[in-house]
PDB file of C-alpha atoms in Angstrom:
ATOM      1  CA  UNK A   1      44.572 -66.902 -36.481  1.00 42.00           C
ATOM      2  CA  UNK A   2      45.190 -69.834 -33.875  1.00 45.00           C
ATOM      3  CA  UNK A   3      42.102 -71.126 -32.669  1.00 49.00           C
ATOM      4  CA  UNK A   4      40.707 -70.820 -29.425  1.00 59.00           C
ATOM      5  CA  UNK A   5      39.994 -73.819 -26.967  1.00 70.00           C
ATOM      6  CA  UNK A   6      36.485 -74.703 -28.361  1.00 71.00           C
ATOM      7  CA  UNK A   7      37.386 -73.832 -32.237  1.00 73.00           C
ATOM      8  CA  UNK A   8      39.877 -76.309 -31.888  1.00 79.00           C
ATOM      9  CA  UNK A   9      38.241 -79.326 -30.018  1.00 84.00           C
ATOM     10  CA  UNK A  10      35.400 -78.761 -32.194  1.00 84.00           C
ATOM     11  CA  UNK A  11      37.723 -78.869 -35.028  1.00 87.00           C
ATOM     12  CA  UNK A  12      39.945 -81.642 -33.666  1.00 90.00           C
ATOM     13  CA  UNK A  13      36.659 -84.232 -32.898  1.00 90.00           C
ATOM     14  CA  UNK A  14      35.346 -83.207 -36.374  1.00 90.00           C
ATOM     15  CA  UNK A  15      38.243 -84.195 -38.387  1.00 91.00           C
ATOM     16  CA  UNK A  16      39.026 -87.118 -36.038  1.00 92.00           C
ATOM     17  CA  UNK A  17      34.864 -88.119 -36.872  1.00 93.00           C
ATOM     18  CA  UNK A  18      35.494 -87.979 -40.356  1.00 93.00           C
ATOM     19  CA  UNK A  19      39.086 -89.738 -40.339  1.00 92.00           C
ATOM     20  CA  UNK A  20      41.180 -87.275 -40.699  1.00 93.00           C
ATOM     21  CA  UNK A  21      43.795 -87.768 -38.315  1.00 91.00           C
ATOM     22  CA  UNK A  22      45.083 -84.154 -36.870  1.00 90.00           C
ATOM     23  CA  UNK A  23      48.484 -83.076 -35.637  1.00 90.00           C
ATOM     24  CA  UNK A  24      46.997 -80.438 -33.255  1.00 89.00           C
ATOM     25  CA  UNK A  25      50.234 -77.785 -33.429  1.00 87.00           C
ATOM     26  CA  UNK A  26      49.194 -77.253 -37.179  1.00 89.00           C
ATOM     27  CA  UNK A  27      45.495 -76.278 -37.069  1.00 88.00           C
ATOM     28  CA  UNK A  28      44.798 -72.484 -38.222  1.00 83.00           C
ATOM     29  CA  UNK A  29      41.798 -70.864 -38.564  1.00 81.00           C
ATOM     30  CA  UNK A  30      40.394 -68.436 -41.147  1.00 69.00           C
ATOM     31  CA  UNK A  31      36.986 -66.921 -39.947  1.00 59.00           C
ATOM     32  CA  UNK A  32      36.940 -64.202 -42.330  1.00 56.00           C
ATOM     33  CA  UNK A  33      33.877 -66.640 -44.493  1.00 62.00           C
ATOM     34  CA  UNK A  34      30.732 -65.595 -43.870  1.00 65.00           C
ATOM     35  CA  UNK A  35      29.162 -68.829 -44.885  1.00 76.00           C
ATOM     36  CA  UNK A  36      32.342 -70.927 -43.249  1.00 78.00           C
ATOM     37  CA  UNK A  37      34.858 -71.196 -40.883  1.00 80.00           C
ATOM     38  CA  UNK A  38      37.811 -72.190 -42.557  1.00 85.00           C
ATOM     39  CA  UNK A  39      40.731 -74.211 -41.127  1.00 88.00           C
ATOM     40  CA  UNK A  40      43.478 -75.430 -42.524  1.00 90.00           C
ATOM     41  CA  UNK A  41      45.350 -78.461 -40.962  1.00 91.00           C
ATOM     42  CA  UNK A  42      48.162 -81.427 -41.176  1.00 93.00           C
ATOM     43  CA  UNK A  43      47.360 -85.007 -40.945  1.00 93.00           C
ATOM     44  CA  UNK A  44      49.805 -87.821 -39.833  1.00 92.00           C
ATOM     45  CA  UNK A  45      50.785 -88.282 -43.272  1.00 90.00           C
ATOM     46  CA  UNK A  46      52.164 -85.078 -43.928  1.00 90.00           C
ATOM     47  CA  UNK A  47      49.079 -83.855 -45.795  1.00 92.00           C
ATOM     48  CA  UNK A  48      47.721 -80.225 -45.164  1.00 94.00           C
ATOM     49  CA  UNK A  49      44.203 -80.390 -45.640  1.00 94.00           C
ATOM     50  CA  UNK A  50      41.581 -77.317 -45.660  1.00 92.00           C
ATOM     51  CA  UNK A  51      38.329 -77.777 -43.538  1.00 92.00           C
ATOM     52  CA  UNK A  52      35.335 -75.918 -44.426  1.00 90.00           C
ATOM     53  CA  UNK A  53      32.851 -76.257 -41.157  1.00 88.00           C
ATOM     54  CA  UNK A  54      29.490 -74.494 -41.879  1.00 86.00           C
ATOM     55  CA  UNK A  55      28.206 -71.713 -39.575  1.00 81.00           C
ATOM     56  CA  UNK A  56      24.470 -71.773 -40.540  1.00 79.00           C
ATOM     57  CA  UNK A  57      22.199 -75.137 -41.422  1.00 77.00           C
ATOM     58  CA  UNK A  58      20.813 -73.035 -44.382  1.00 76.00           C
ATOM     59  CA  UNK A  59      24.350 -73.175 -46.290  1.00 80.00           C
ATOM     60  CA  UNK A  60      24.214 -77.099 -46.363  1.00 80.00           C
ATOM     61  CA  UNK A  61      21.795 -77.346 -49.578  1.00 79.00           C
ATOM     62  CA  UNK A  62      23.848 -74.643 -51.726  1.00 82.00           C
ATOM     63  CA  UNK A  63      27.522 -76.766 -50.698  1.00 88.00           C
ATOM     64  CA  UNK A  64      25.625 -79.698 -52.226  1.00 89.00           C
ATOM     65  CA  UNK A  65      25.106 -77.951 -55.180  1.00 92.00           C
ATOM     66  CA  UNK A  66      28.691 -76.411 -55.593  1.00 92.00           C
ATOM     67  CA  UNK A  67      30.028 -80.047 -54.591  1.00 93.00           C
ATOM     68  CA  UNK A  68      28.408 -81.324 -58.090  1.00 94.00           C
ATOM     69  CA  UNK A  69      29.435 -78.832 -59.774  1.00 96.00           C
ATOM     70  CA  UNK A  70      33.217 -79.083 -59.336  1.00 96.00           C
ATOM     71  CA  UNK A  71      32.904 -82.412 -60.241  1.00 95.00           C
ATOM     72  CA  UNK A  72      31.290 -81.365 -63.465  1.00 96.00           C
ATOM     73  CA  UNK A  73      33.550 -78.155 -64.111  1.00 96.00           C
ATOM     74  CA  UNK A  74      36.993 -79.527 -62.921  1.00 96.00           C
ATOM     75  CA  UNK A  75      38.006 -81.904 -66.043  1.00 96.00           C
ATOM     76  CA  UNK A  76      37.014 -78.286 -68.420  1.00 96.00           C
ATOM     77  CA  UNK A  77      40.005 -75.839 -66.664  1.00 97.00           C
ATOM     78  CA  UNK A  78      43.609 -76.193 -66.497  1.00 95.00           C
ATOM     79  CA  UNK A  79      43.818 -74.290 -63.091  1.00 96.00           C
ATOM     80  CA  UNK A  80      42.738 -76.863 -60.301  1.00 96.00           C
ATOM     81  CA  UNK A  81      39.817 -76.480 -58.217  1.00 96.00           C
ATOM     82  CA  UNK A  82      38.841 -78.065 -54.192  1.00 95.00           C
ATOM     83  CA  UNK A  83      38.597 -81.460 -54.709  1.00 95.00           C
ATOM     84  CA  UNK A  84      36.001 -82.664 -52.097  1.00 94.00           C
ATOM     85  CA  UNK A  85      37.025 -85.660 -50.875  1.00 95.00           C
ATOM     86  CA  UNK A  86      35.162 -85.763 -47.425  1.00 94.00           C
ATOM     87  CA  UNK A  87      31.141 -83.426 -47.608  1.00 93.00           C
ATOM     88  CA  UNK A  88      28.849 -84.121 -45.152  1.00 91.00           C
ATOM     89  CA  UNK A  89      26.415 -81.733 -43.523  1.00 88.00           C
ATOM     90  CA  UNK A  90      28.644 -80.848 -40.819  1.00 89.00           C
ATOM     91  CA  UNK A  91      32.253 -80.973 -42.866  1.00 91.00           C
ATOM     92  CA  UNK A  92      33.479 -80.328 -46.237  1.00 92.00           C
ATOM     93  CA  UNK A  93      37.380 -81.090 -46.479  1.00 94.00           C
ATOM     94  CA  UNK A  94      40.078 -81.287 -49.482  1.00 95.00           C
ATOM     95  CA  UNK A  95      43.598 -81.693 -49.618  1.00 95.00           C
ATOM     96  CA  UNK A  96      45.090 -78.091 -49.818  1.00 93.00           C
ATOM     97  CA  UNK A  97      45.975 -76.592 -53.389  1.00 92.00           C
ATOM     98  CA  UNK A  98      48.912 -75.362 -54.036  1.00 82.00           C
ATOM     99  CA  UNK A  99      50.518 -71.822 -53.443  1.00 86.00           C
ATOM    100  CA  UNK A 100      48.958 -68.869 -51.828  1.00 87.00           C
ATOM    101  CA  UNK A 101      46.245 -66.464 -51.610  1.00 89.00           C
ATOM    102  CA  UNK A 102      47.187 -63.692 -53.925  1.00 91.00           C
ATOM    103  CA  UNK A 103      45.085 -61.530 -51.538  1.00 89.00           C
ATOM    104  CA  UNK A 104      44.437 -61.632 -47.505  1.00 83.00           C
ATOM    105  CA  UNK A 105      43.717 -60.165 -45.000  1.00 78.00           C
ATOM    106  CA  UNK A 106      46.042 -58.731 -41.927  1.00 76.00           C
ATOM    107  CA  UNK A 107      45.608 -58.761 -38.259  1.00 73.00           C
ATOM    108  CA  UNK A 108      44.277 -55.525 -38.044  1.00 78.00           C
ATOM    109  CA  UNK A 109      41.692 -55.776 -41.558  1.00 77.00           C
ATOM    110  CA  UNK A 110      43.422 -54.294 -43.966  1.00 84.00           C
ATOM    111  CA  UNK A 111      44.294 -55.924 -47.181  1.00 85.00           C
ATOM    112  CA  UNK A 112      47.445 -57.201 -48.017  1.00 87.00           C
ATOM    113  CA  UNK A 113      48.156 -58.304 -52.186  1.00 91.00           C
ATOM    114  CA  UNK A 114      50.811 -60.680 -52.344  1.00 92.00           C
ATOM    115  CA  UNK A 115      51.609 -59.629 -56.543  1.00 94.00           C
ATOM    116  CA  UNK A 116      51.697 -57.003 -59.061  1.00 94.00           C
ATOM    117  CA  UNK A 117      47.935 -57.162 -60.371  1.00 94.00           C
ATOM    118  CA  UNK A 118      48.884 -54.634 -63.502  1.00 96.00           C
ATOM    119  CA  UNK A 119      51.484 -57.460 -63.943  1.00 96.00           C
ATOM    120  CA  UNK A 120      51.432 -58.818 -67.795  1.00 96.00           C
ATOM    121  CA  UNK A 121      51.408 -62.441 -66.569  1.00 97.00           C
ATOM    122  CA  UNK A 122      48.525 -61.862 -64.468  1.00 97.00           C
ATOM    123  CA  UNK A 123      46.477 -60.304 -67.382  1.00 96.00           C
ATOM    124  CA  UNK A 124      47.397 -63.259 -69.614  1.00 97.00           C
ATOM    125  CA  UNK A 125      46.849 -65.620 -66.671  1.00 97.00           C
ATOM    126  CA  UNK A 126      43.239 -64.181 -65.712  1.00 97.00           C
ATOM    127  CA  UNK A 127      42.238 -63.438 -69.396  1.00 98.00           C
ATOM    128  CA  UNK A 128      42.982 -67.175 -70.022  1.00 98.00           C
ATOM    129  CA  UNK A 129      41.389 -68.682 -67.109  1.00 98.00           C
ATOM    130  CA  UNK A 130      38.119 -66.380 -67.559  1.00 98.00           C
ATOM    131  CA  UNK A 131      38.000 -67.407 -71.220  1.00 98.00           C
ATOM    132  CA  UNK A 132      38.601 -71.294 -70.460  1.00 98.00           C
ATOM    133  CA  UNK A 133      35.469 -70.558 -67.677  1.00 98.00           C
ATOM    134  CA  UNK A 134      33.193 -68.976 -70.156  1.00 98.00           C
ATOM    135  CA  UNK A 135      33.685 -71.041 -72.952  1.00 98.00           C
ATOM    136  CA  UNK A 136      32.562 -74.019 -70.951  1.00 97.00           C
ATOM    137  CA  UNK A 137      28.988 -75.551 -72.714  1.00 96.00           C
ATOM    138  CA  UNK A 138      26.044 -74.579 -69.662  1.00 96.00           C
ATOM    139  CA  UNK A 139      25.146 -78.184 -70.529  1.00 95.00           C
ATOM    140  CA  UNK A 140      27.958 -79.602 -68.605  1.00 94.00           C
ATOM    141  CA  UNK A 141      27.137 -77.734 -65.348  1.00 94.00           C
ATOM    142  CA  UNK A 142      23.297 -77.358 -65.602  1.00 93.00           C
ATOM    143  CA  UNK A 143      22.822 -80.873 -64.223  1.00 91.00           C
ATOM    144  CA  UNK A 144      24.845 -79.825 -61.151  1.00 93.00           C
ATOM    145  CA  UNK A 145      22.155 -77.689 -60.037  1.00 93.00           C
ATOM    146  CA  UNK A 146      23.677 -73.904 -59.896  1.00 94.00           C
ATOM    147  CA  UNK A 147      21.014 -71.067 -60.921  1.00 95.00           C
ATOM    148  CA  UNK A 148      20.815 -70.381 -65.005  1.00 97.00           C
ATOM    149  CA  UNK A 149      19.228 -67.566 -65.522  1.00 97.00           C
ATOM    150  CA  UNK A 150      18.331 -65.865 -69.110  1.00 97.00           C
ATOM    151  CA  UNK A 151      19.874 -62.164 -69.780  1.00 98.00           C
ATOM    152  CA  UNK A 152      16.281 -60.842 -69.439  1.00 98.00           C
ATOM    153  CA  UNK A 153      16.282 -62.786 -66.018  1.00 98.00           C
ATOM    154  CA  UNK A 154      19.415 -61.778 -64.995  1.00 98.00           C
ATOM    155  CA  UNK A 155      18.431 -57.755 -64.676  1.00 98.00           C
ATOM    156  CA  UNK A 156      15.170 -58.504 -63.469  1.00 98.00           C
ATOM    157  CA  UNK A 157      16.978 -60.461 -60.688  1.00 97.00           C
ATOM    158  CA  UNK A 158      19.050 -57.194 -60.043  1.00 98.00           C
ATOM    159  CA  UNK A 159      16.042 -54.523 -60.351  1.00 98.00           C
ATOM    160  CA  UNK A 160      13.936 -57.001 -57.631  1.00 98.00           C
ATOM    161  CA  UNK A 161      17.394 -57.353 -54.996  1.00 98.00           C
ATOM    162  CA  UNK A 162      17.271 -53.560 -55.356  1.00 98.00           C
ATOM    163  CA  UNK A 163      13.671 -52.941 -54.666  1.00 98.00           C
ATOM    164  CA  UNK A 164      14.294 -55.273 -52.064  1.00 98.00           C
ATOM    165  CA  UNK A 165      17.146 -53.405 -49.803  1.00 98.00           C
ATOM    166  CA  UNK A 166      15.595 -50.409 -50.804  1.00 98.00           C
ATOM    167  CA  UNK A 167      12.229 -51.236 -48.702  1.00 98.00           C
ATOM    168  CA  UNK A 168      14.242 -52.233 -45.849  1.00 97.00           C
ATOM    169  CA  UNK A 169      17.185 -49.848 -45.773  1.00 98.00           C
ATOM    170  CA  UNK A 170      17.861 -46.059 -46.043  1.00 97.00           C
ATOM    171  CA  UNK A 171      19.386 -46.157 -49.495  1.00 98.00           C
ATOM    172  CA  UNK A 172      20.829 -42.885 -50.894  1.00 97.00           C
ATOM    173  CA  UNK A 173      19.235 -41.444 -53.556  1.00 97.00           C
ATOM    174  CA  UNK A 174      21.989 -40.850 -56.179  1.00 97.00           C
ATOM    175  CA  UNK A 175      22.602 -44.657 -55.828  1.00 97.00           C
ATOM    176  CA  UNK A 176      19.019 -45.184 -56.282  1.00 98.00           C
ATOM    177  CA  UNK A 177      19.026 -42.812 -59.067  1.00 98.00           C
ATOM    178  CA  UNK A 178      22.517 -44.154 -60.281  1.00 98.00           C
ATOM    179  CA  UNK A 179      20.921 -48.117 -60.516  1.00 98.00           C
ATOM    180  CA  UNK A 180      18.049 -47.363 -61.971  1.00 98.00           C
ATOM    181  CA  UNK A 181      19.691 -45.518 -64.956  1.00 98.00           C
ATOM    182  CA  UNK A 182      21.739 -48.398 -65.328  1.00 98.00           C
ATOM    183  CA  UNK A 183      18.922 -50.902 -65.003  1.00 98.00           C
ATOM    184  CA  UNK A 184      17.169 -49.101 -67.845  1.00 98.00           C
ATOM    185  CA  UNK A 185      19.761 -48.651 -70.074  1.00 98.00           C
ATOM    186  CA  UNK A 186      19.901 -51.436 -72.734  1.00 98.00           C
ATOM    187  CA  UNK A 187      23.254 -50.886 -73.858  1.00 98.00           C
ATOM    188  CA  UNK A 188      24.949 -51.640 -71.083  1.00 98.00           C
ATOM    189  CA  UNK A 189      23.425 -55.370 -70.636  1.00 98.00           C
ATOM    190  CA  UNK A 190      25.081 -58.545 -72.653  1.00 98.00           C
ATOM    191  CA  UNK A 191      22.282 -60.493 -74.867  1.00 98.00           C
ATOM    192  CA  UNK A 192      23.987 -63.772 -73.566  1.00 98.00           C
ATOM    193  CA  UNK A 193      24.693 -65.943 -70.119  1.00 98.00           C
ATOM    194  CA  UNK A 194      28.109 -68.104 -69.510  1.00 98.00           C
ATOM    195  CA  UNK A 195      29.075 -70.697 -66.526  1.00 98.00           C
ATOM    196  CA  UNK A 196      30.867 -68.244 -63.934  1.00 98.00           C
ATOM    197  CA  UNK A 197      32.170 -68.504 -61.509  1.00 97.00           C
ATOM    198  CA  UNK A 198      30.356 -65.199 -59.519  1.00 95.00           C
ATOM    199  CA  UNK A 199      33.302 -63.756 -57.295  1.00 94.00           C
ATOM    200  CA  UNK A 200      36.853 -63.911 -59.261  1.00 96.00           C
ATOM    201  CA  UNK A 201      38.952 -61.857 -56.797  1.00 92.00           C
ATOM    202  CA  UNK A 202      42.836 -62.642 -55.691  1.00 92.00           C
ATOM    203  CA  UNK A 203      41.657 -63.725 -52.147  1.00 89.00           C
ATOM    204  CA  UNK A 204      39.934 -66.647 -53.767  1.00 92.00           C
ATOM    205  CA  UNK A 205      43.035 -67.178 -56.570  1.00 94.00           C
ATOM    206  CA  UNK A 206      45.983 -69.519 -55.521  1.00 94.00           C
ATOM    207  CA  UNK A 207      48.777 -67.684 -57.381  1.00 93.00           C
ATOM    208  CA  UNK A 208      52.781 -68.349 -58.492  1.00 93.00           C
ATOM    209  CA  UNK A 209      53.779 -65.332 -58.162  1.00 92.00           C
ATOM    210  CA  UNK A 210      51.189 -63.765 -60.778  1.00 94.00           C
ATOM    211  CA  UNK A 211      50.095 -66.766 -62.622  1.00 94.00           C
ATOM    212  CA  UNK A 212      46.831 -68.860 -61.254  1.00 91.00           C
ATOM    213  CA  UNK A 213      47.226 -71.715 -60.556  1.00 93.00           C
ATOM    214  CA  UNK A 214      43.997 -72.817 -58.281  1.00 95.00           C
ATOM    215  CA  UNK A 215      40.508 -70.956 -57.969  1.00 96.00           C
ATOM    216  CA  UNK A 216      38.807 -71.504 -54.437  1.00 91.00           C
ATOM    217  CA  UNK A 217      35.245 -70.760 -53.376  1.00 89.00           C
ATOM    218  CA  UNK A 218      32.770 -71.621 -56.246  1.00 93.00           C
ATOM    219  CA  UNK A 219      29.684 -70.912 -53.646  1.00 88.00           C
ATOM    220  CA  UNK A 220      28.484 -68.183 -56.190  1.00 91.00           C
ATOM    221  CA  UNK A 221      28.211 -70.061 -59.375  1.00 95.00           C
ATOM    222  CA  UNK A 222      25.647 -69.318 -61.968  1.00 96.00           C
ATOM    223  CA  UNK A 223      25.238 -69.588 -65.894  1.00 98.00           C
ATOM    224  CA  UNK A 224      24.625 -65.828 -65.823  1.00 97.00           C
ATOM    225  CA  UNK A 225      25.824 -62.920 -66.649  1.00 98.00           C
ATOM    226  CA  UNK A 226      29.837 -62.477 -67.777  1.00 98.00           C
ATOM    227  CA  UNK A 227      30.528 -59.311 -65.896  1.00 98.00           C
ATOM    228  CA  UNK A 228      30.385 -60.922 -62.721  1.00 98.00           C
ATOM    229  CA  UNK A 229      34.036 -62.571 -63.562  1.00 98.00           C
ATOM    230  CA  UNK A 230      35.711 -58.907 -64.338  1.00 98.00           C
ATOM    231  CA  UNK A 231      33.784 -56.563 -62.297  1.00 97.00           C
ATOM    232  CA  UNK A 232      36.418 -56.991 -59.273  1.00 96.00           C
ATOM    233  CA  UNK A 233      39.314 -56.802 -61.471  1.00 97.00           C
ATOM    234  CA  UNK A 234      37.867 -53.379 -62.902  1.00 98.00           C
ATOM    235  CA  UNK A 235      37.677 -52.003 -59.932  1.00 97.00           C
ATOM    236  CA  UNK A 236      41.131 -52.985 -58.867  1.00 95.00           C
ATOM    237  CA  UNK A 237      43.407 -52.162 -61.966  1.00 97.00           C
ATOM    238  CA  UNK A 238      43.746 -49.491 -64.275  1.00 97.00           C
ATOM    239  CA  UNK A 239      41.946 -48.772 -67.459  1.00 98.00           C
ATOM    240  CA  UNK A 240      44.853 -50.059 -69.704  1.00 98.00           C
ATOM    241  CA  UNK A 241      45.657 -53.529 -67.543  1.00 98.00           C
ATOM    242  CA  UNK A 242      41.601 -54.294 -67.955  1.00 98.00           C
ATOM    243  CA  UNK A 243      41.709 -53.672 -71.509  1.00 98.00           C
ATOM    244  CA  UNK A 244      44.668 -55.910 -71.848  1.00 98.00           C
ATOM    245  CA  UNK A 245      42.815 -58.717 -69.719  1.00 98.00           C
ATOM    246  CA  UNK A 246      39.582 -58.083 -72.160  1.00 98.00           C
ATOM    247  CA  UNK A 247      41.850 -58.534 -75.366  1.00 98.00           C
ATOM    248  CA  UNK A 248      43.672 -61.769 -74.300  1.00 98.00           C
ATOM    249  CA  UNK A 249      40.319 -63.015 -72.976  1.00 98.00           C
ATOM    250  CA  UNK A 250      38.703 -62.812 -76.755  1.00 98.00           C
ATOM    251  CA  UNK A 251      41.884 -63.623 -78.125  1.00 98.00           C
ATOM    252  CA  UNK A 252      40.818 -66.944 -76.525  1.00 98.00           C
ATOM    253  CA  UNK A 253      37.640 -66.814 -77.654  1.00 98.00           C
ATOM    254  CA  UNK A 254      35.958 -64.806 -74.909  1.00 98.00           C
ATOM    255  CA  UNK A 255      32.725 -62.617 -76.139  1.00 98.00           C
ATOM    256  CA  UNK A 256      32.135 -59.172 -75.146  1.00 98.00           C
ATOM    257  CA  UNK A 257      30.163 -56.563 -75.735  1.00 98.00           C
ATOM    258  CA  UNK A 258      30.796 -52.516 -76.146  1.00 98.00           C
ATOM    259  CA  UNK A 259      29.832 -51.512 -72.631  1.00 98.00           C
ATOM    260  CA  UNK A 260      31.575 -54.376 -70.945  1.00 98.00           C
ATOM    261  CA  UNK A 261      33.994 -51.785 -68.779  1.00 98.00           C
ATOM    262  CA  UNK A 262      31.006 -49.389 -67.986  1.00 98.00           C
ATOM    263  CA  UNK A 263      28.656 -52.638 -66.791  1.00 98.00           C
ATOM    264  CA  UNK A 264      31.604 -53.822 -64.633  1.00 98.00           C
ATOM    265  CA  UNK A 265      31.673 -50.385 -62.754  1.00 98.00           C
ATOM    266  CA  UNK A 266      27.969 -50.370 -62.267  1.00 98.00           C
ATOM    267  CA  UNK A 267      27.484 -54.254 -61.044  1.00 98.00           C
ATOM    268  CA  UNK A 268      30.304 -53.023 -58.571  1.00 97.00           C
ATOM    269  CA  UNK A 269      28.789 -50.238 -57.126  1.00 98.00           C
ATOM    270  CA  UNK A 270      25.811 -52.464 -55.887  1.00 98.00           C
ATOM    271  CA  UNK A 271      27.931 -54.471 -53.623  1.00 96.00           C
ATOM    272  CA  UNK A 272      25.822 -52.598 -50.773  1.00 97.00           C
ATOM    273  CA  UNK A 273      23.039 -54.242 -52.102  1.00 98.00           C
ATOM    274  CA  UNK A 274      24.703 -57.618 -52.214  1.00 95.00           C
ATOM    275  CA  UNK A 275      25.684 -57.016 -48.399  1.00 95.00           C
ATOM    276  CA  UNK A 276      22.364 -55.932 -47.421  1.00 97.00           C
ATOM    277  CA  UNK A 277      20.822 -58.909 -49.120  1.00 96.00           C
ATOM    278  CA  UNK A 278      23.335 -60.979 -46.868  1.00 91.00           C
ATOM    279  CA  UNK A 279      22.248 -58.978 -43.603  1.00 94.00           C
ATOM    280  CA  UNK A 280      18.249 -60.058 -44.109  1.00 96.00           C
ATOM    281  CA  UNK A 281      19.002 -63.268 -44.316  1.00 89.00           C
ATOM    282  CA  UNK A 282      21.104 -63.867 -41.628  1.00 86.00           C
ATOM    283  CA  UNK A 283      19.399 -61.049 -39.563  1.00 90.00           C
ATOM    284  CA  UNK A 284      22.538 -60.028 -38.098  1.00 89.00           C
ATOM    285  CA  UNK A 285      23.203 -56.782 -36.300  1.00 95.00           C
ATOM    286  CA  UNK A 286      26.181 -55.991 -37.119  1.00 93.00           C
ATOM    287  CA  UNK A 287      25.525 -56.661 -40.925  1.00 92.00           C
ATOM    288  CA  UNK A 288      22.831 -54.939 -41.046  1.00 96.00           C
ATOM    289  CA  UNK A 289      24.967 -51.883 -39.616  1.00 96.00           C
ATOM    290  CA  UNK A 290      27.660 -52.295 -42.115  1.00 96.00           C
ATOM    291  CA  UNK A 291      24.707 -52.384 -45.608  1.00 97.00           C
ATOM    292  CA  UNK A 292      23.153 -49.501 -43.943  1.00 97.00           C
ATOM    293  CA  UNK A 293      26.437 -47.725 -43.631  1.00 97.00           C
ATOM    294  CA  UNK A 294      27.179 -48.527 -47.231  1.00 97.00           C
ATOM    295  CA  UNK A 295      23.571 -47.944 -48.424  1.00 97.00           C
ATOM    296  CA  UNK A 296      23.499 -44.164 -47.608  1.00 96.00           C
ATOM    297  CA  UNK A 297      27.391 -43.160 -47.381  1.00 88.00           C
ATOM    298  CA  UNK A 298      26.517 -39.452 -47.288  1.00 75.00           C
TER     299      UNK A 298
END
């Protein structure tokens, strides 16, 4: 979408203040991000750049961790990740990575898929990437300051997050019962942790056909539950495609447990909890209403 006058002026000034000579008519803005406004623009030498502009002061500290993590993880992945050439409290900027997101949102707010998520090429590409990421030695990422939780801490954090949301919102009893049964059943939960991205889904994947070339938005990276990186895929594809992805992942060295698929389903069911936590953090009325609608859909 095009920037309005105020956005346009702010973006051009920010870029100029940080040494980027933007061609004004090339600026486009994506407003979907909750923490950052994102613009793409071409500089006078012909290179396109991504500009991430913090929406709130509190995202700056998290961005500092993300920047250190990207530097640490990049040499260990065959896919590209953002190379932050500019990183200040006002602006993060990096050269645009190749190709296009596998999922976008149109002007009416509807998802637009740009490849076949059931394709064998995608199954192999995703399985390869997740195995590669999850096999990274946690010590490589630890110094960046990303959160690290033991298996017991992962589970307790989810229990605490649900309790906080239940205390602040009207949550459907059926959801509370479902989540309680899941939290209390050891068989769902992994007994190990890995380096994770946290939001692996096609809006964060730049694709060449059905093959992953680049992975964006590592803000949610942690050392934690490996299912975080499988749950969106589990929610988007057939059981056959999911099983094929897991098989490829295991062939490449990934580690699984018997109830991975079921755990992914339960984890994804807590997406309204994550929205509720975000709404409480921002105190935004629209986010509060959206969270309430999802937490008690009946």
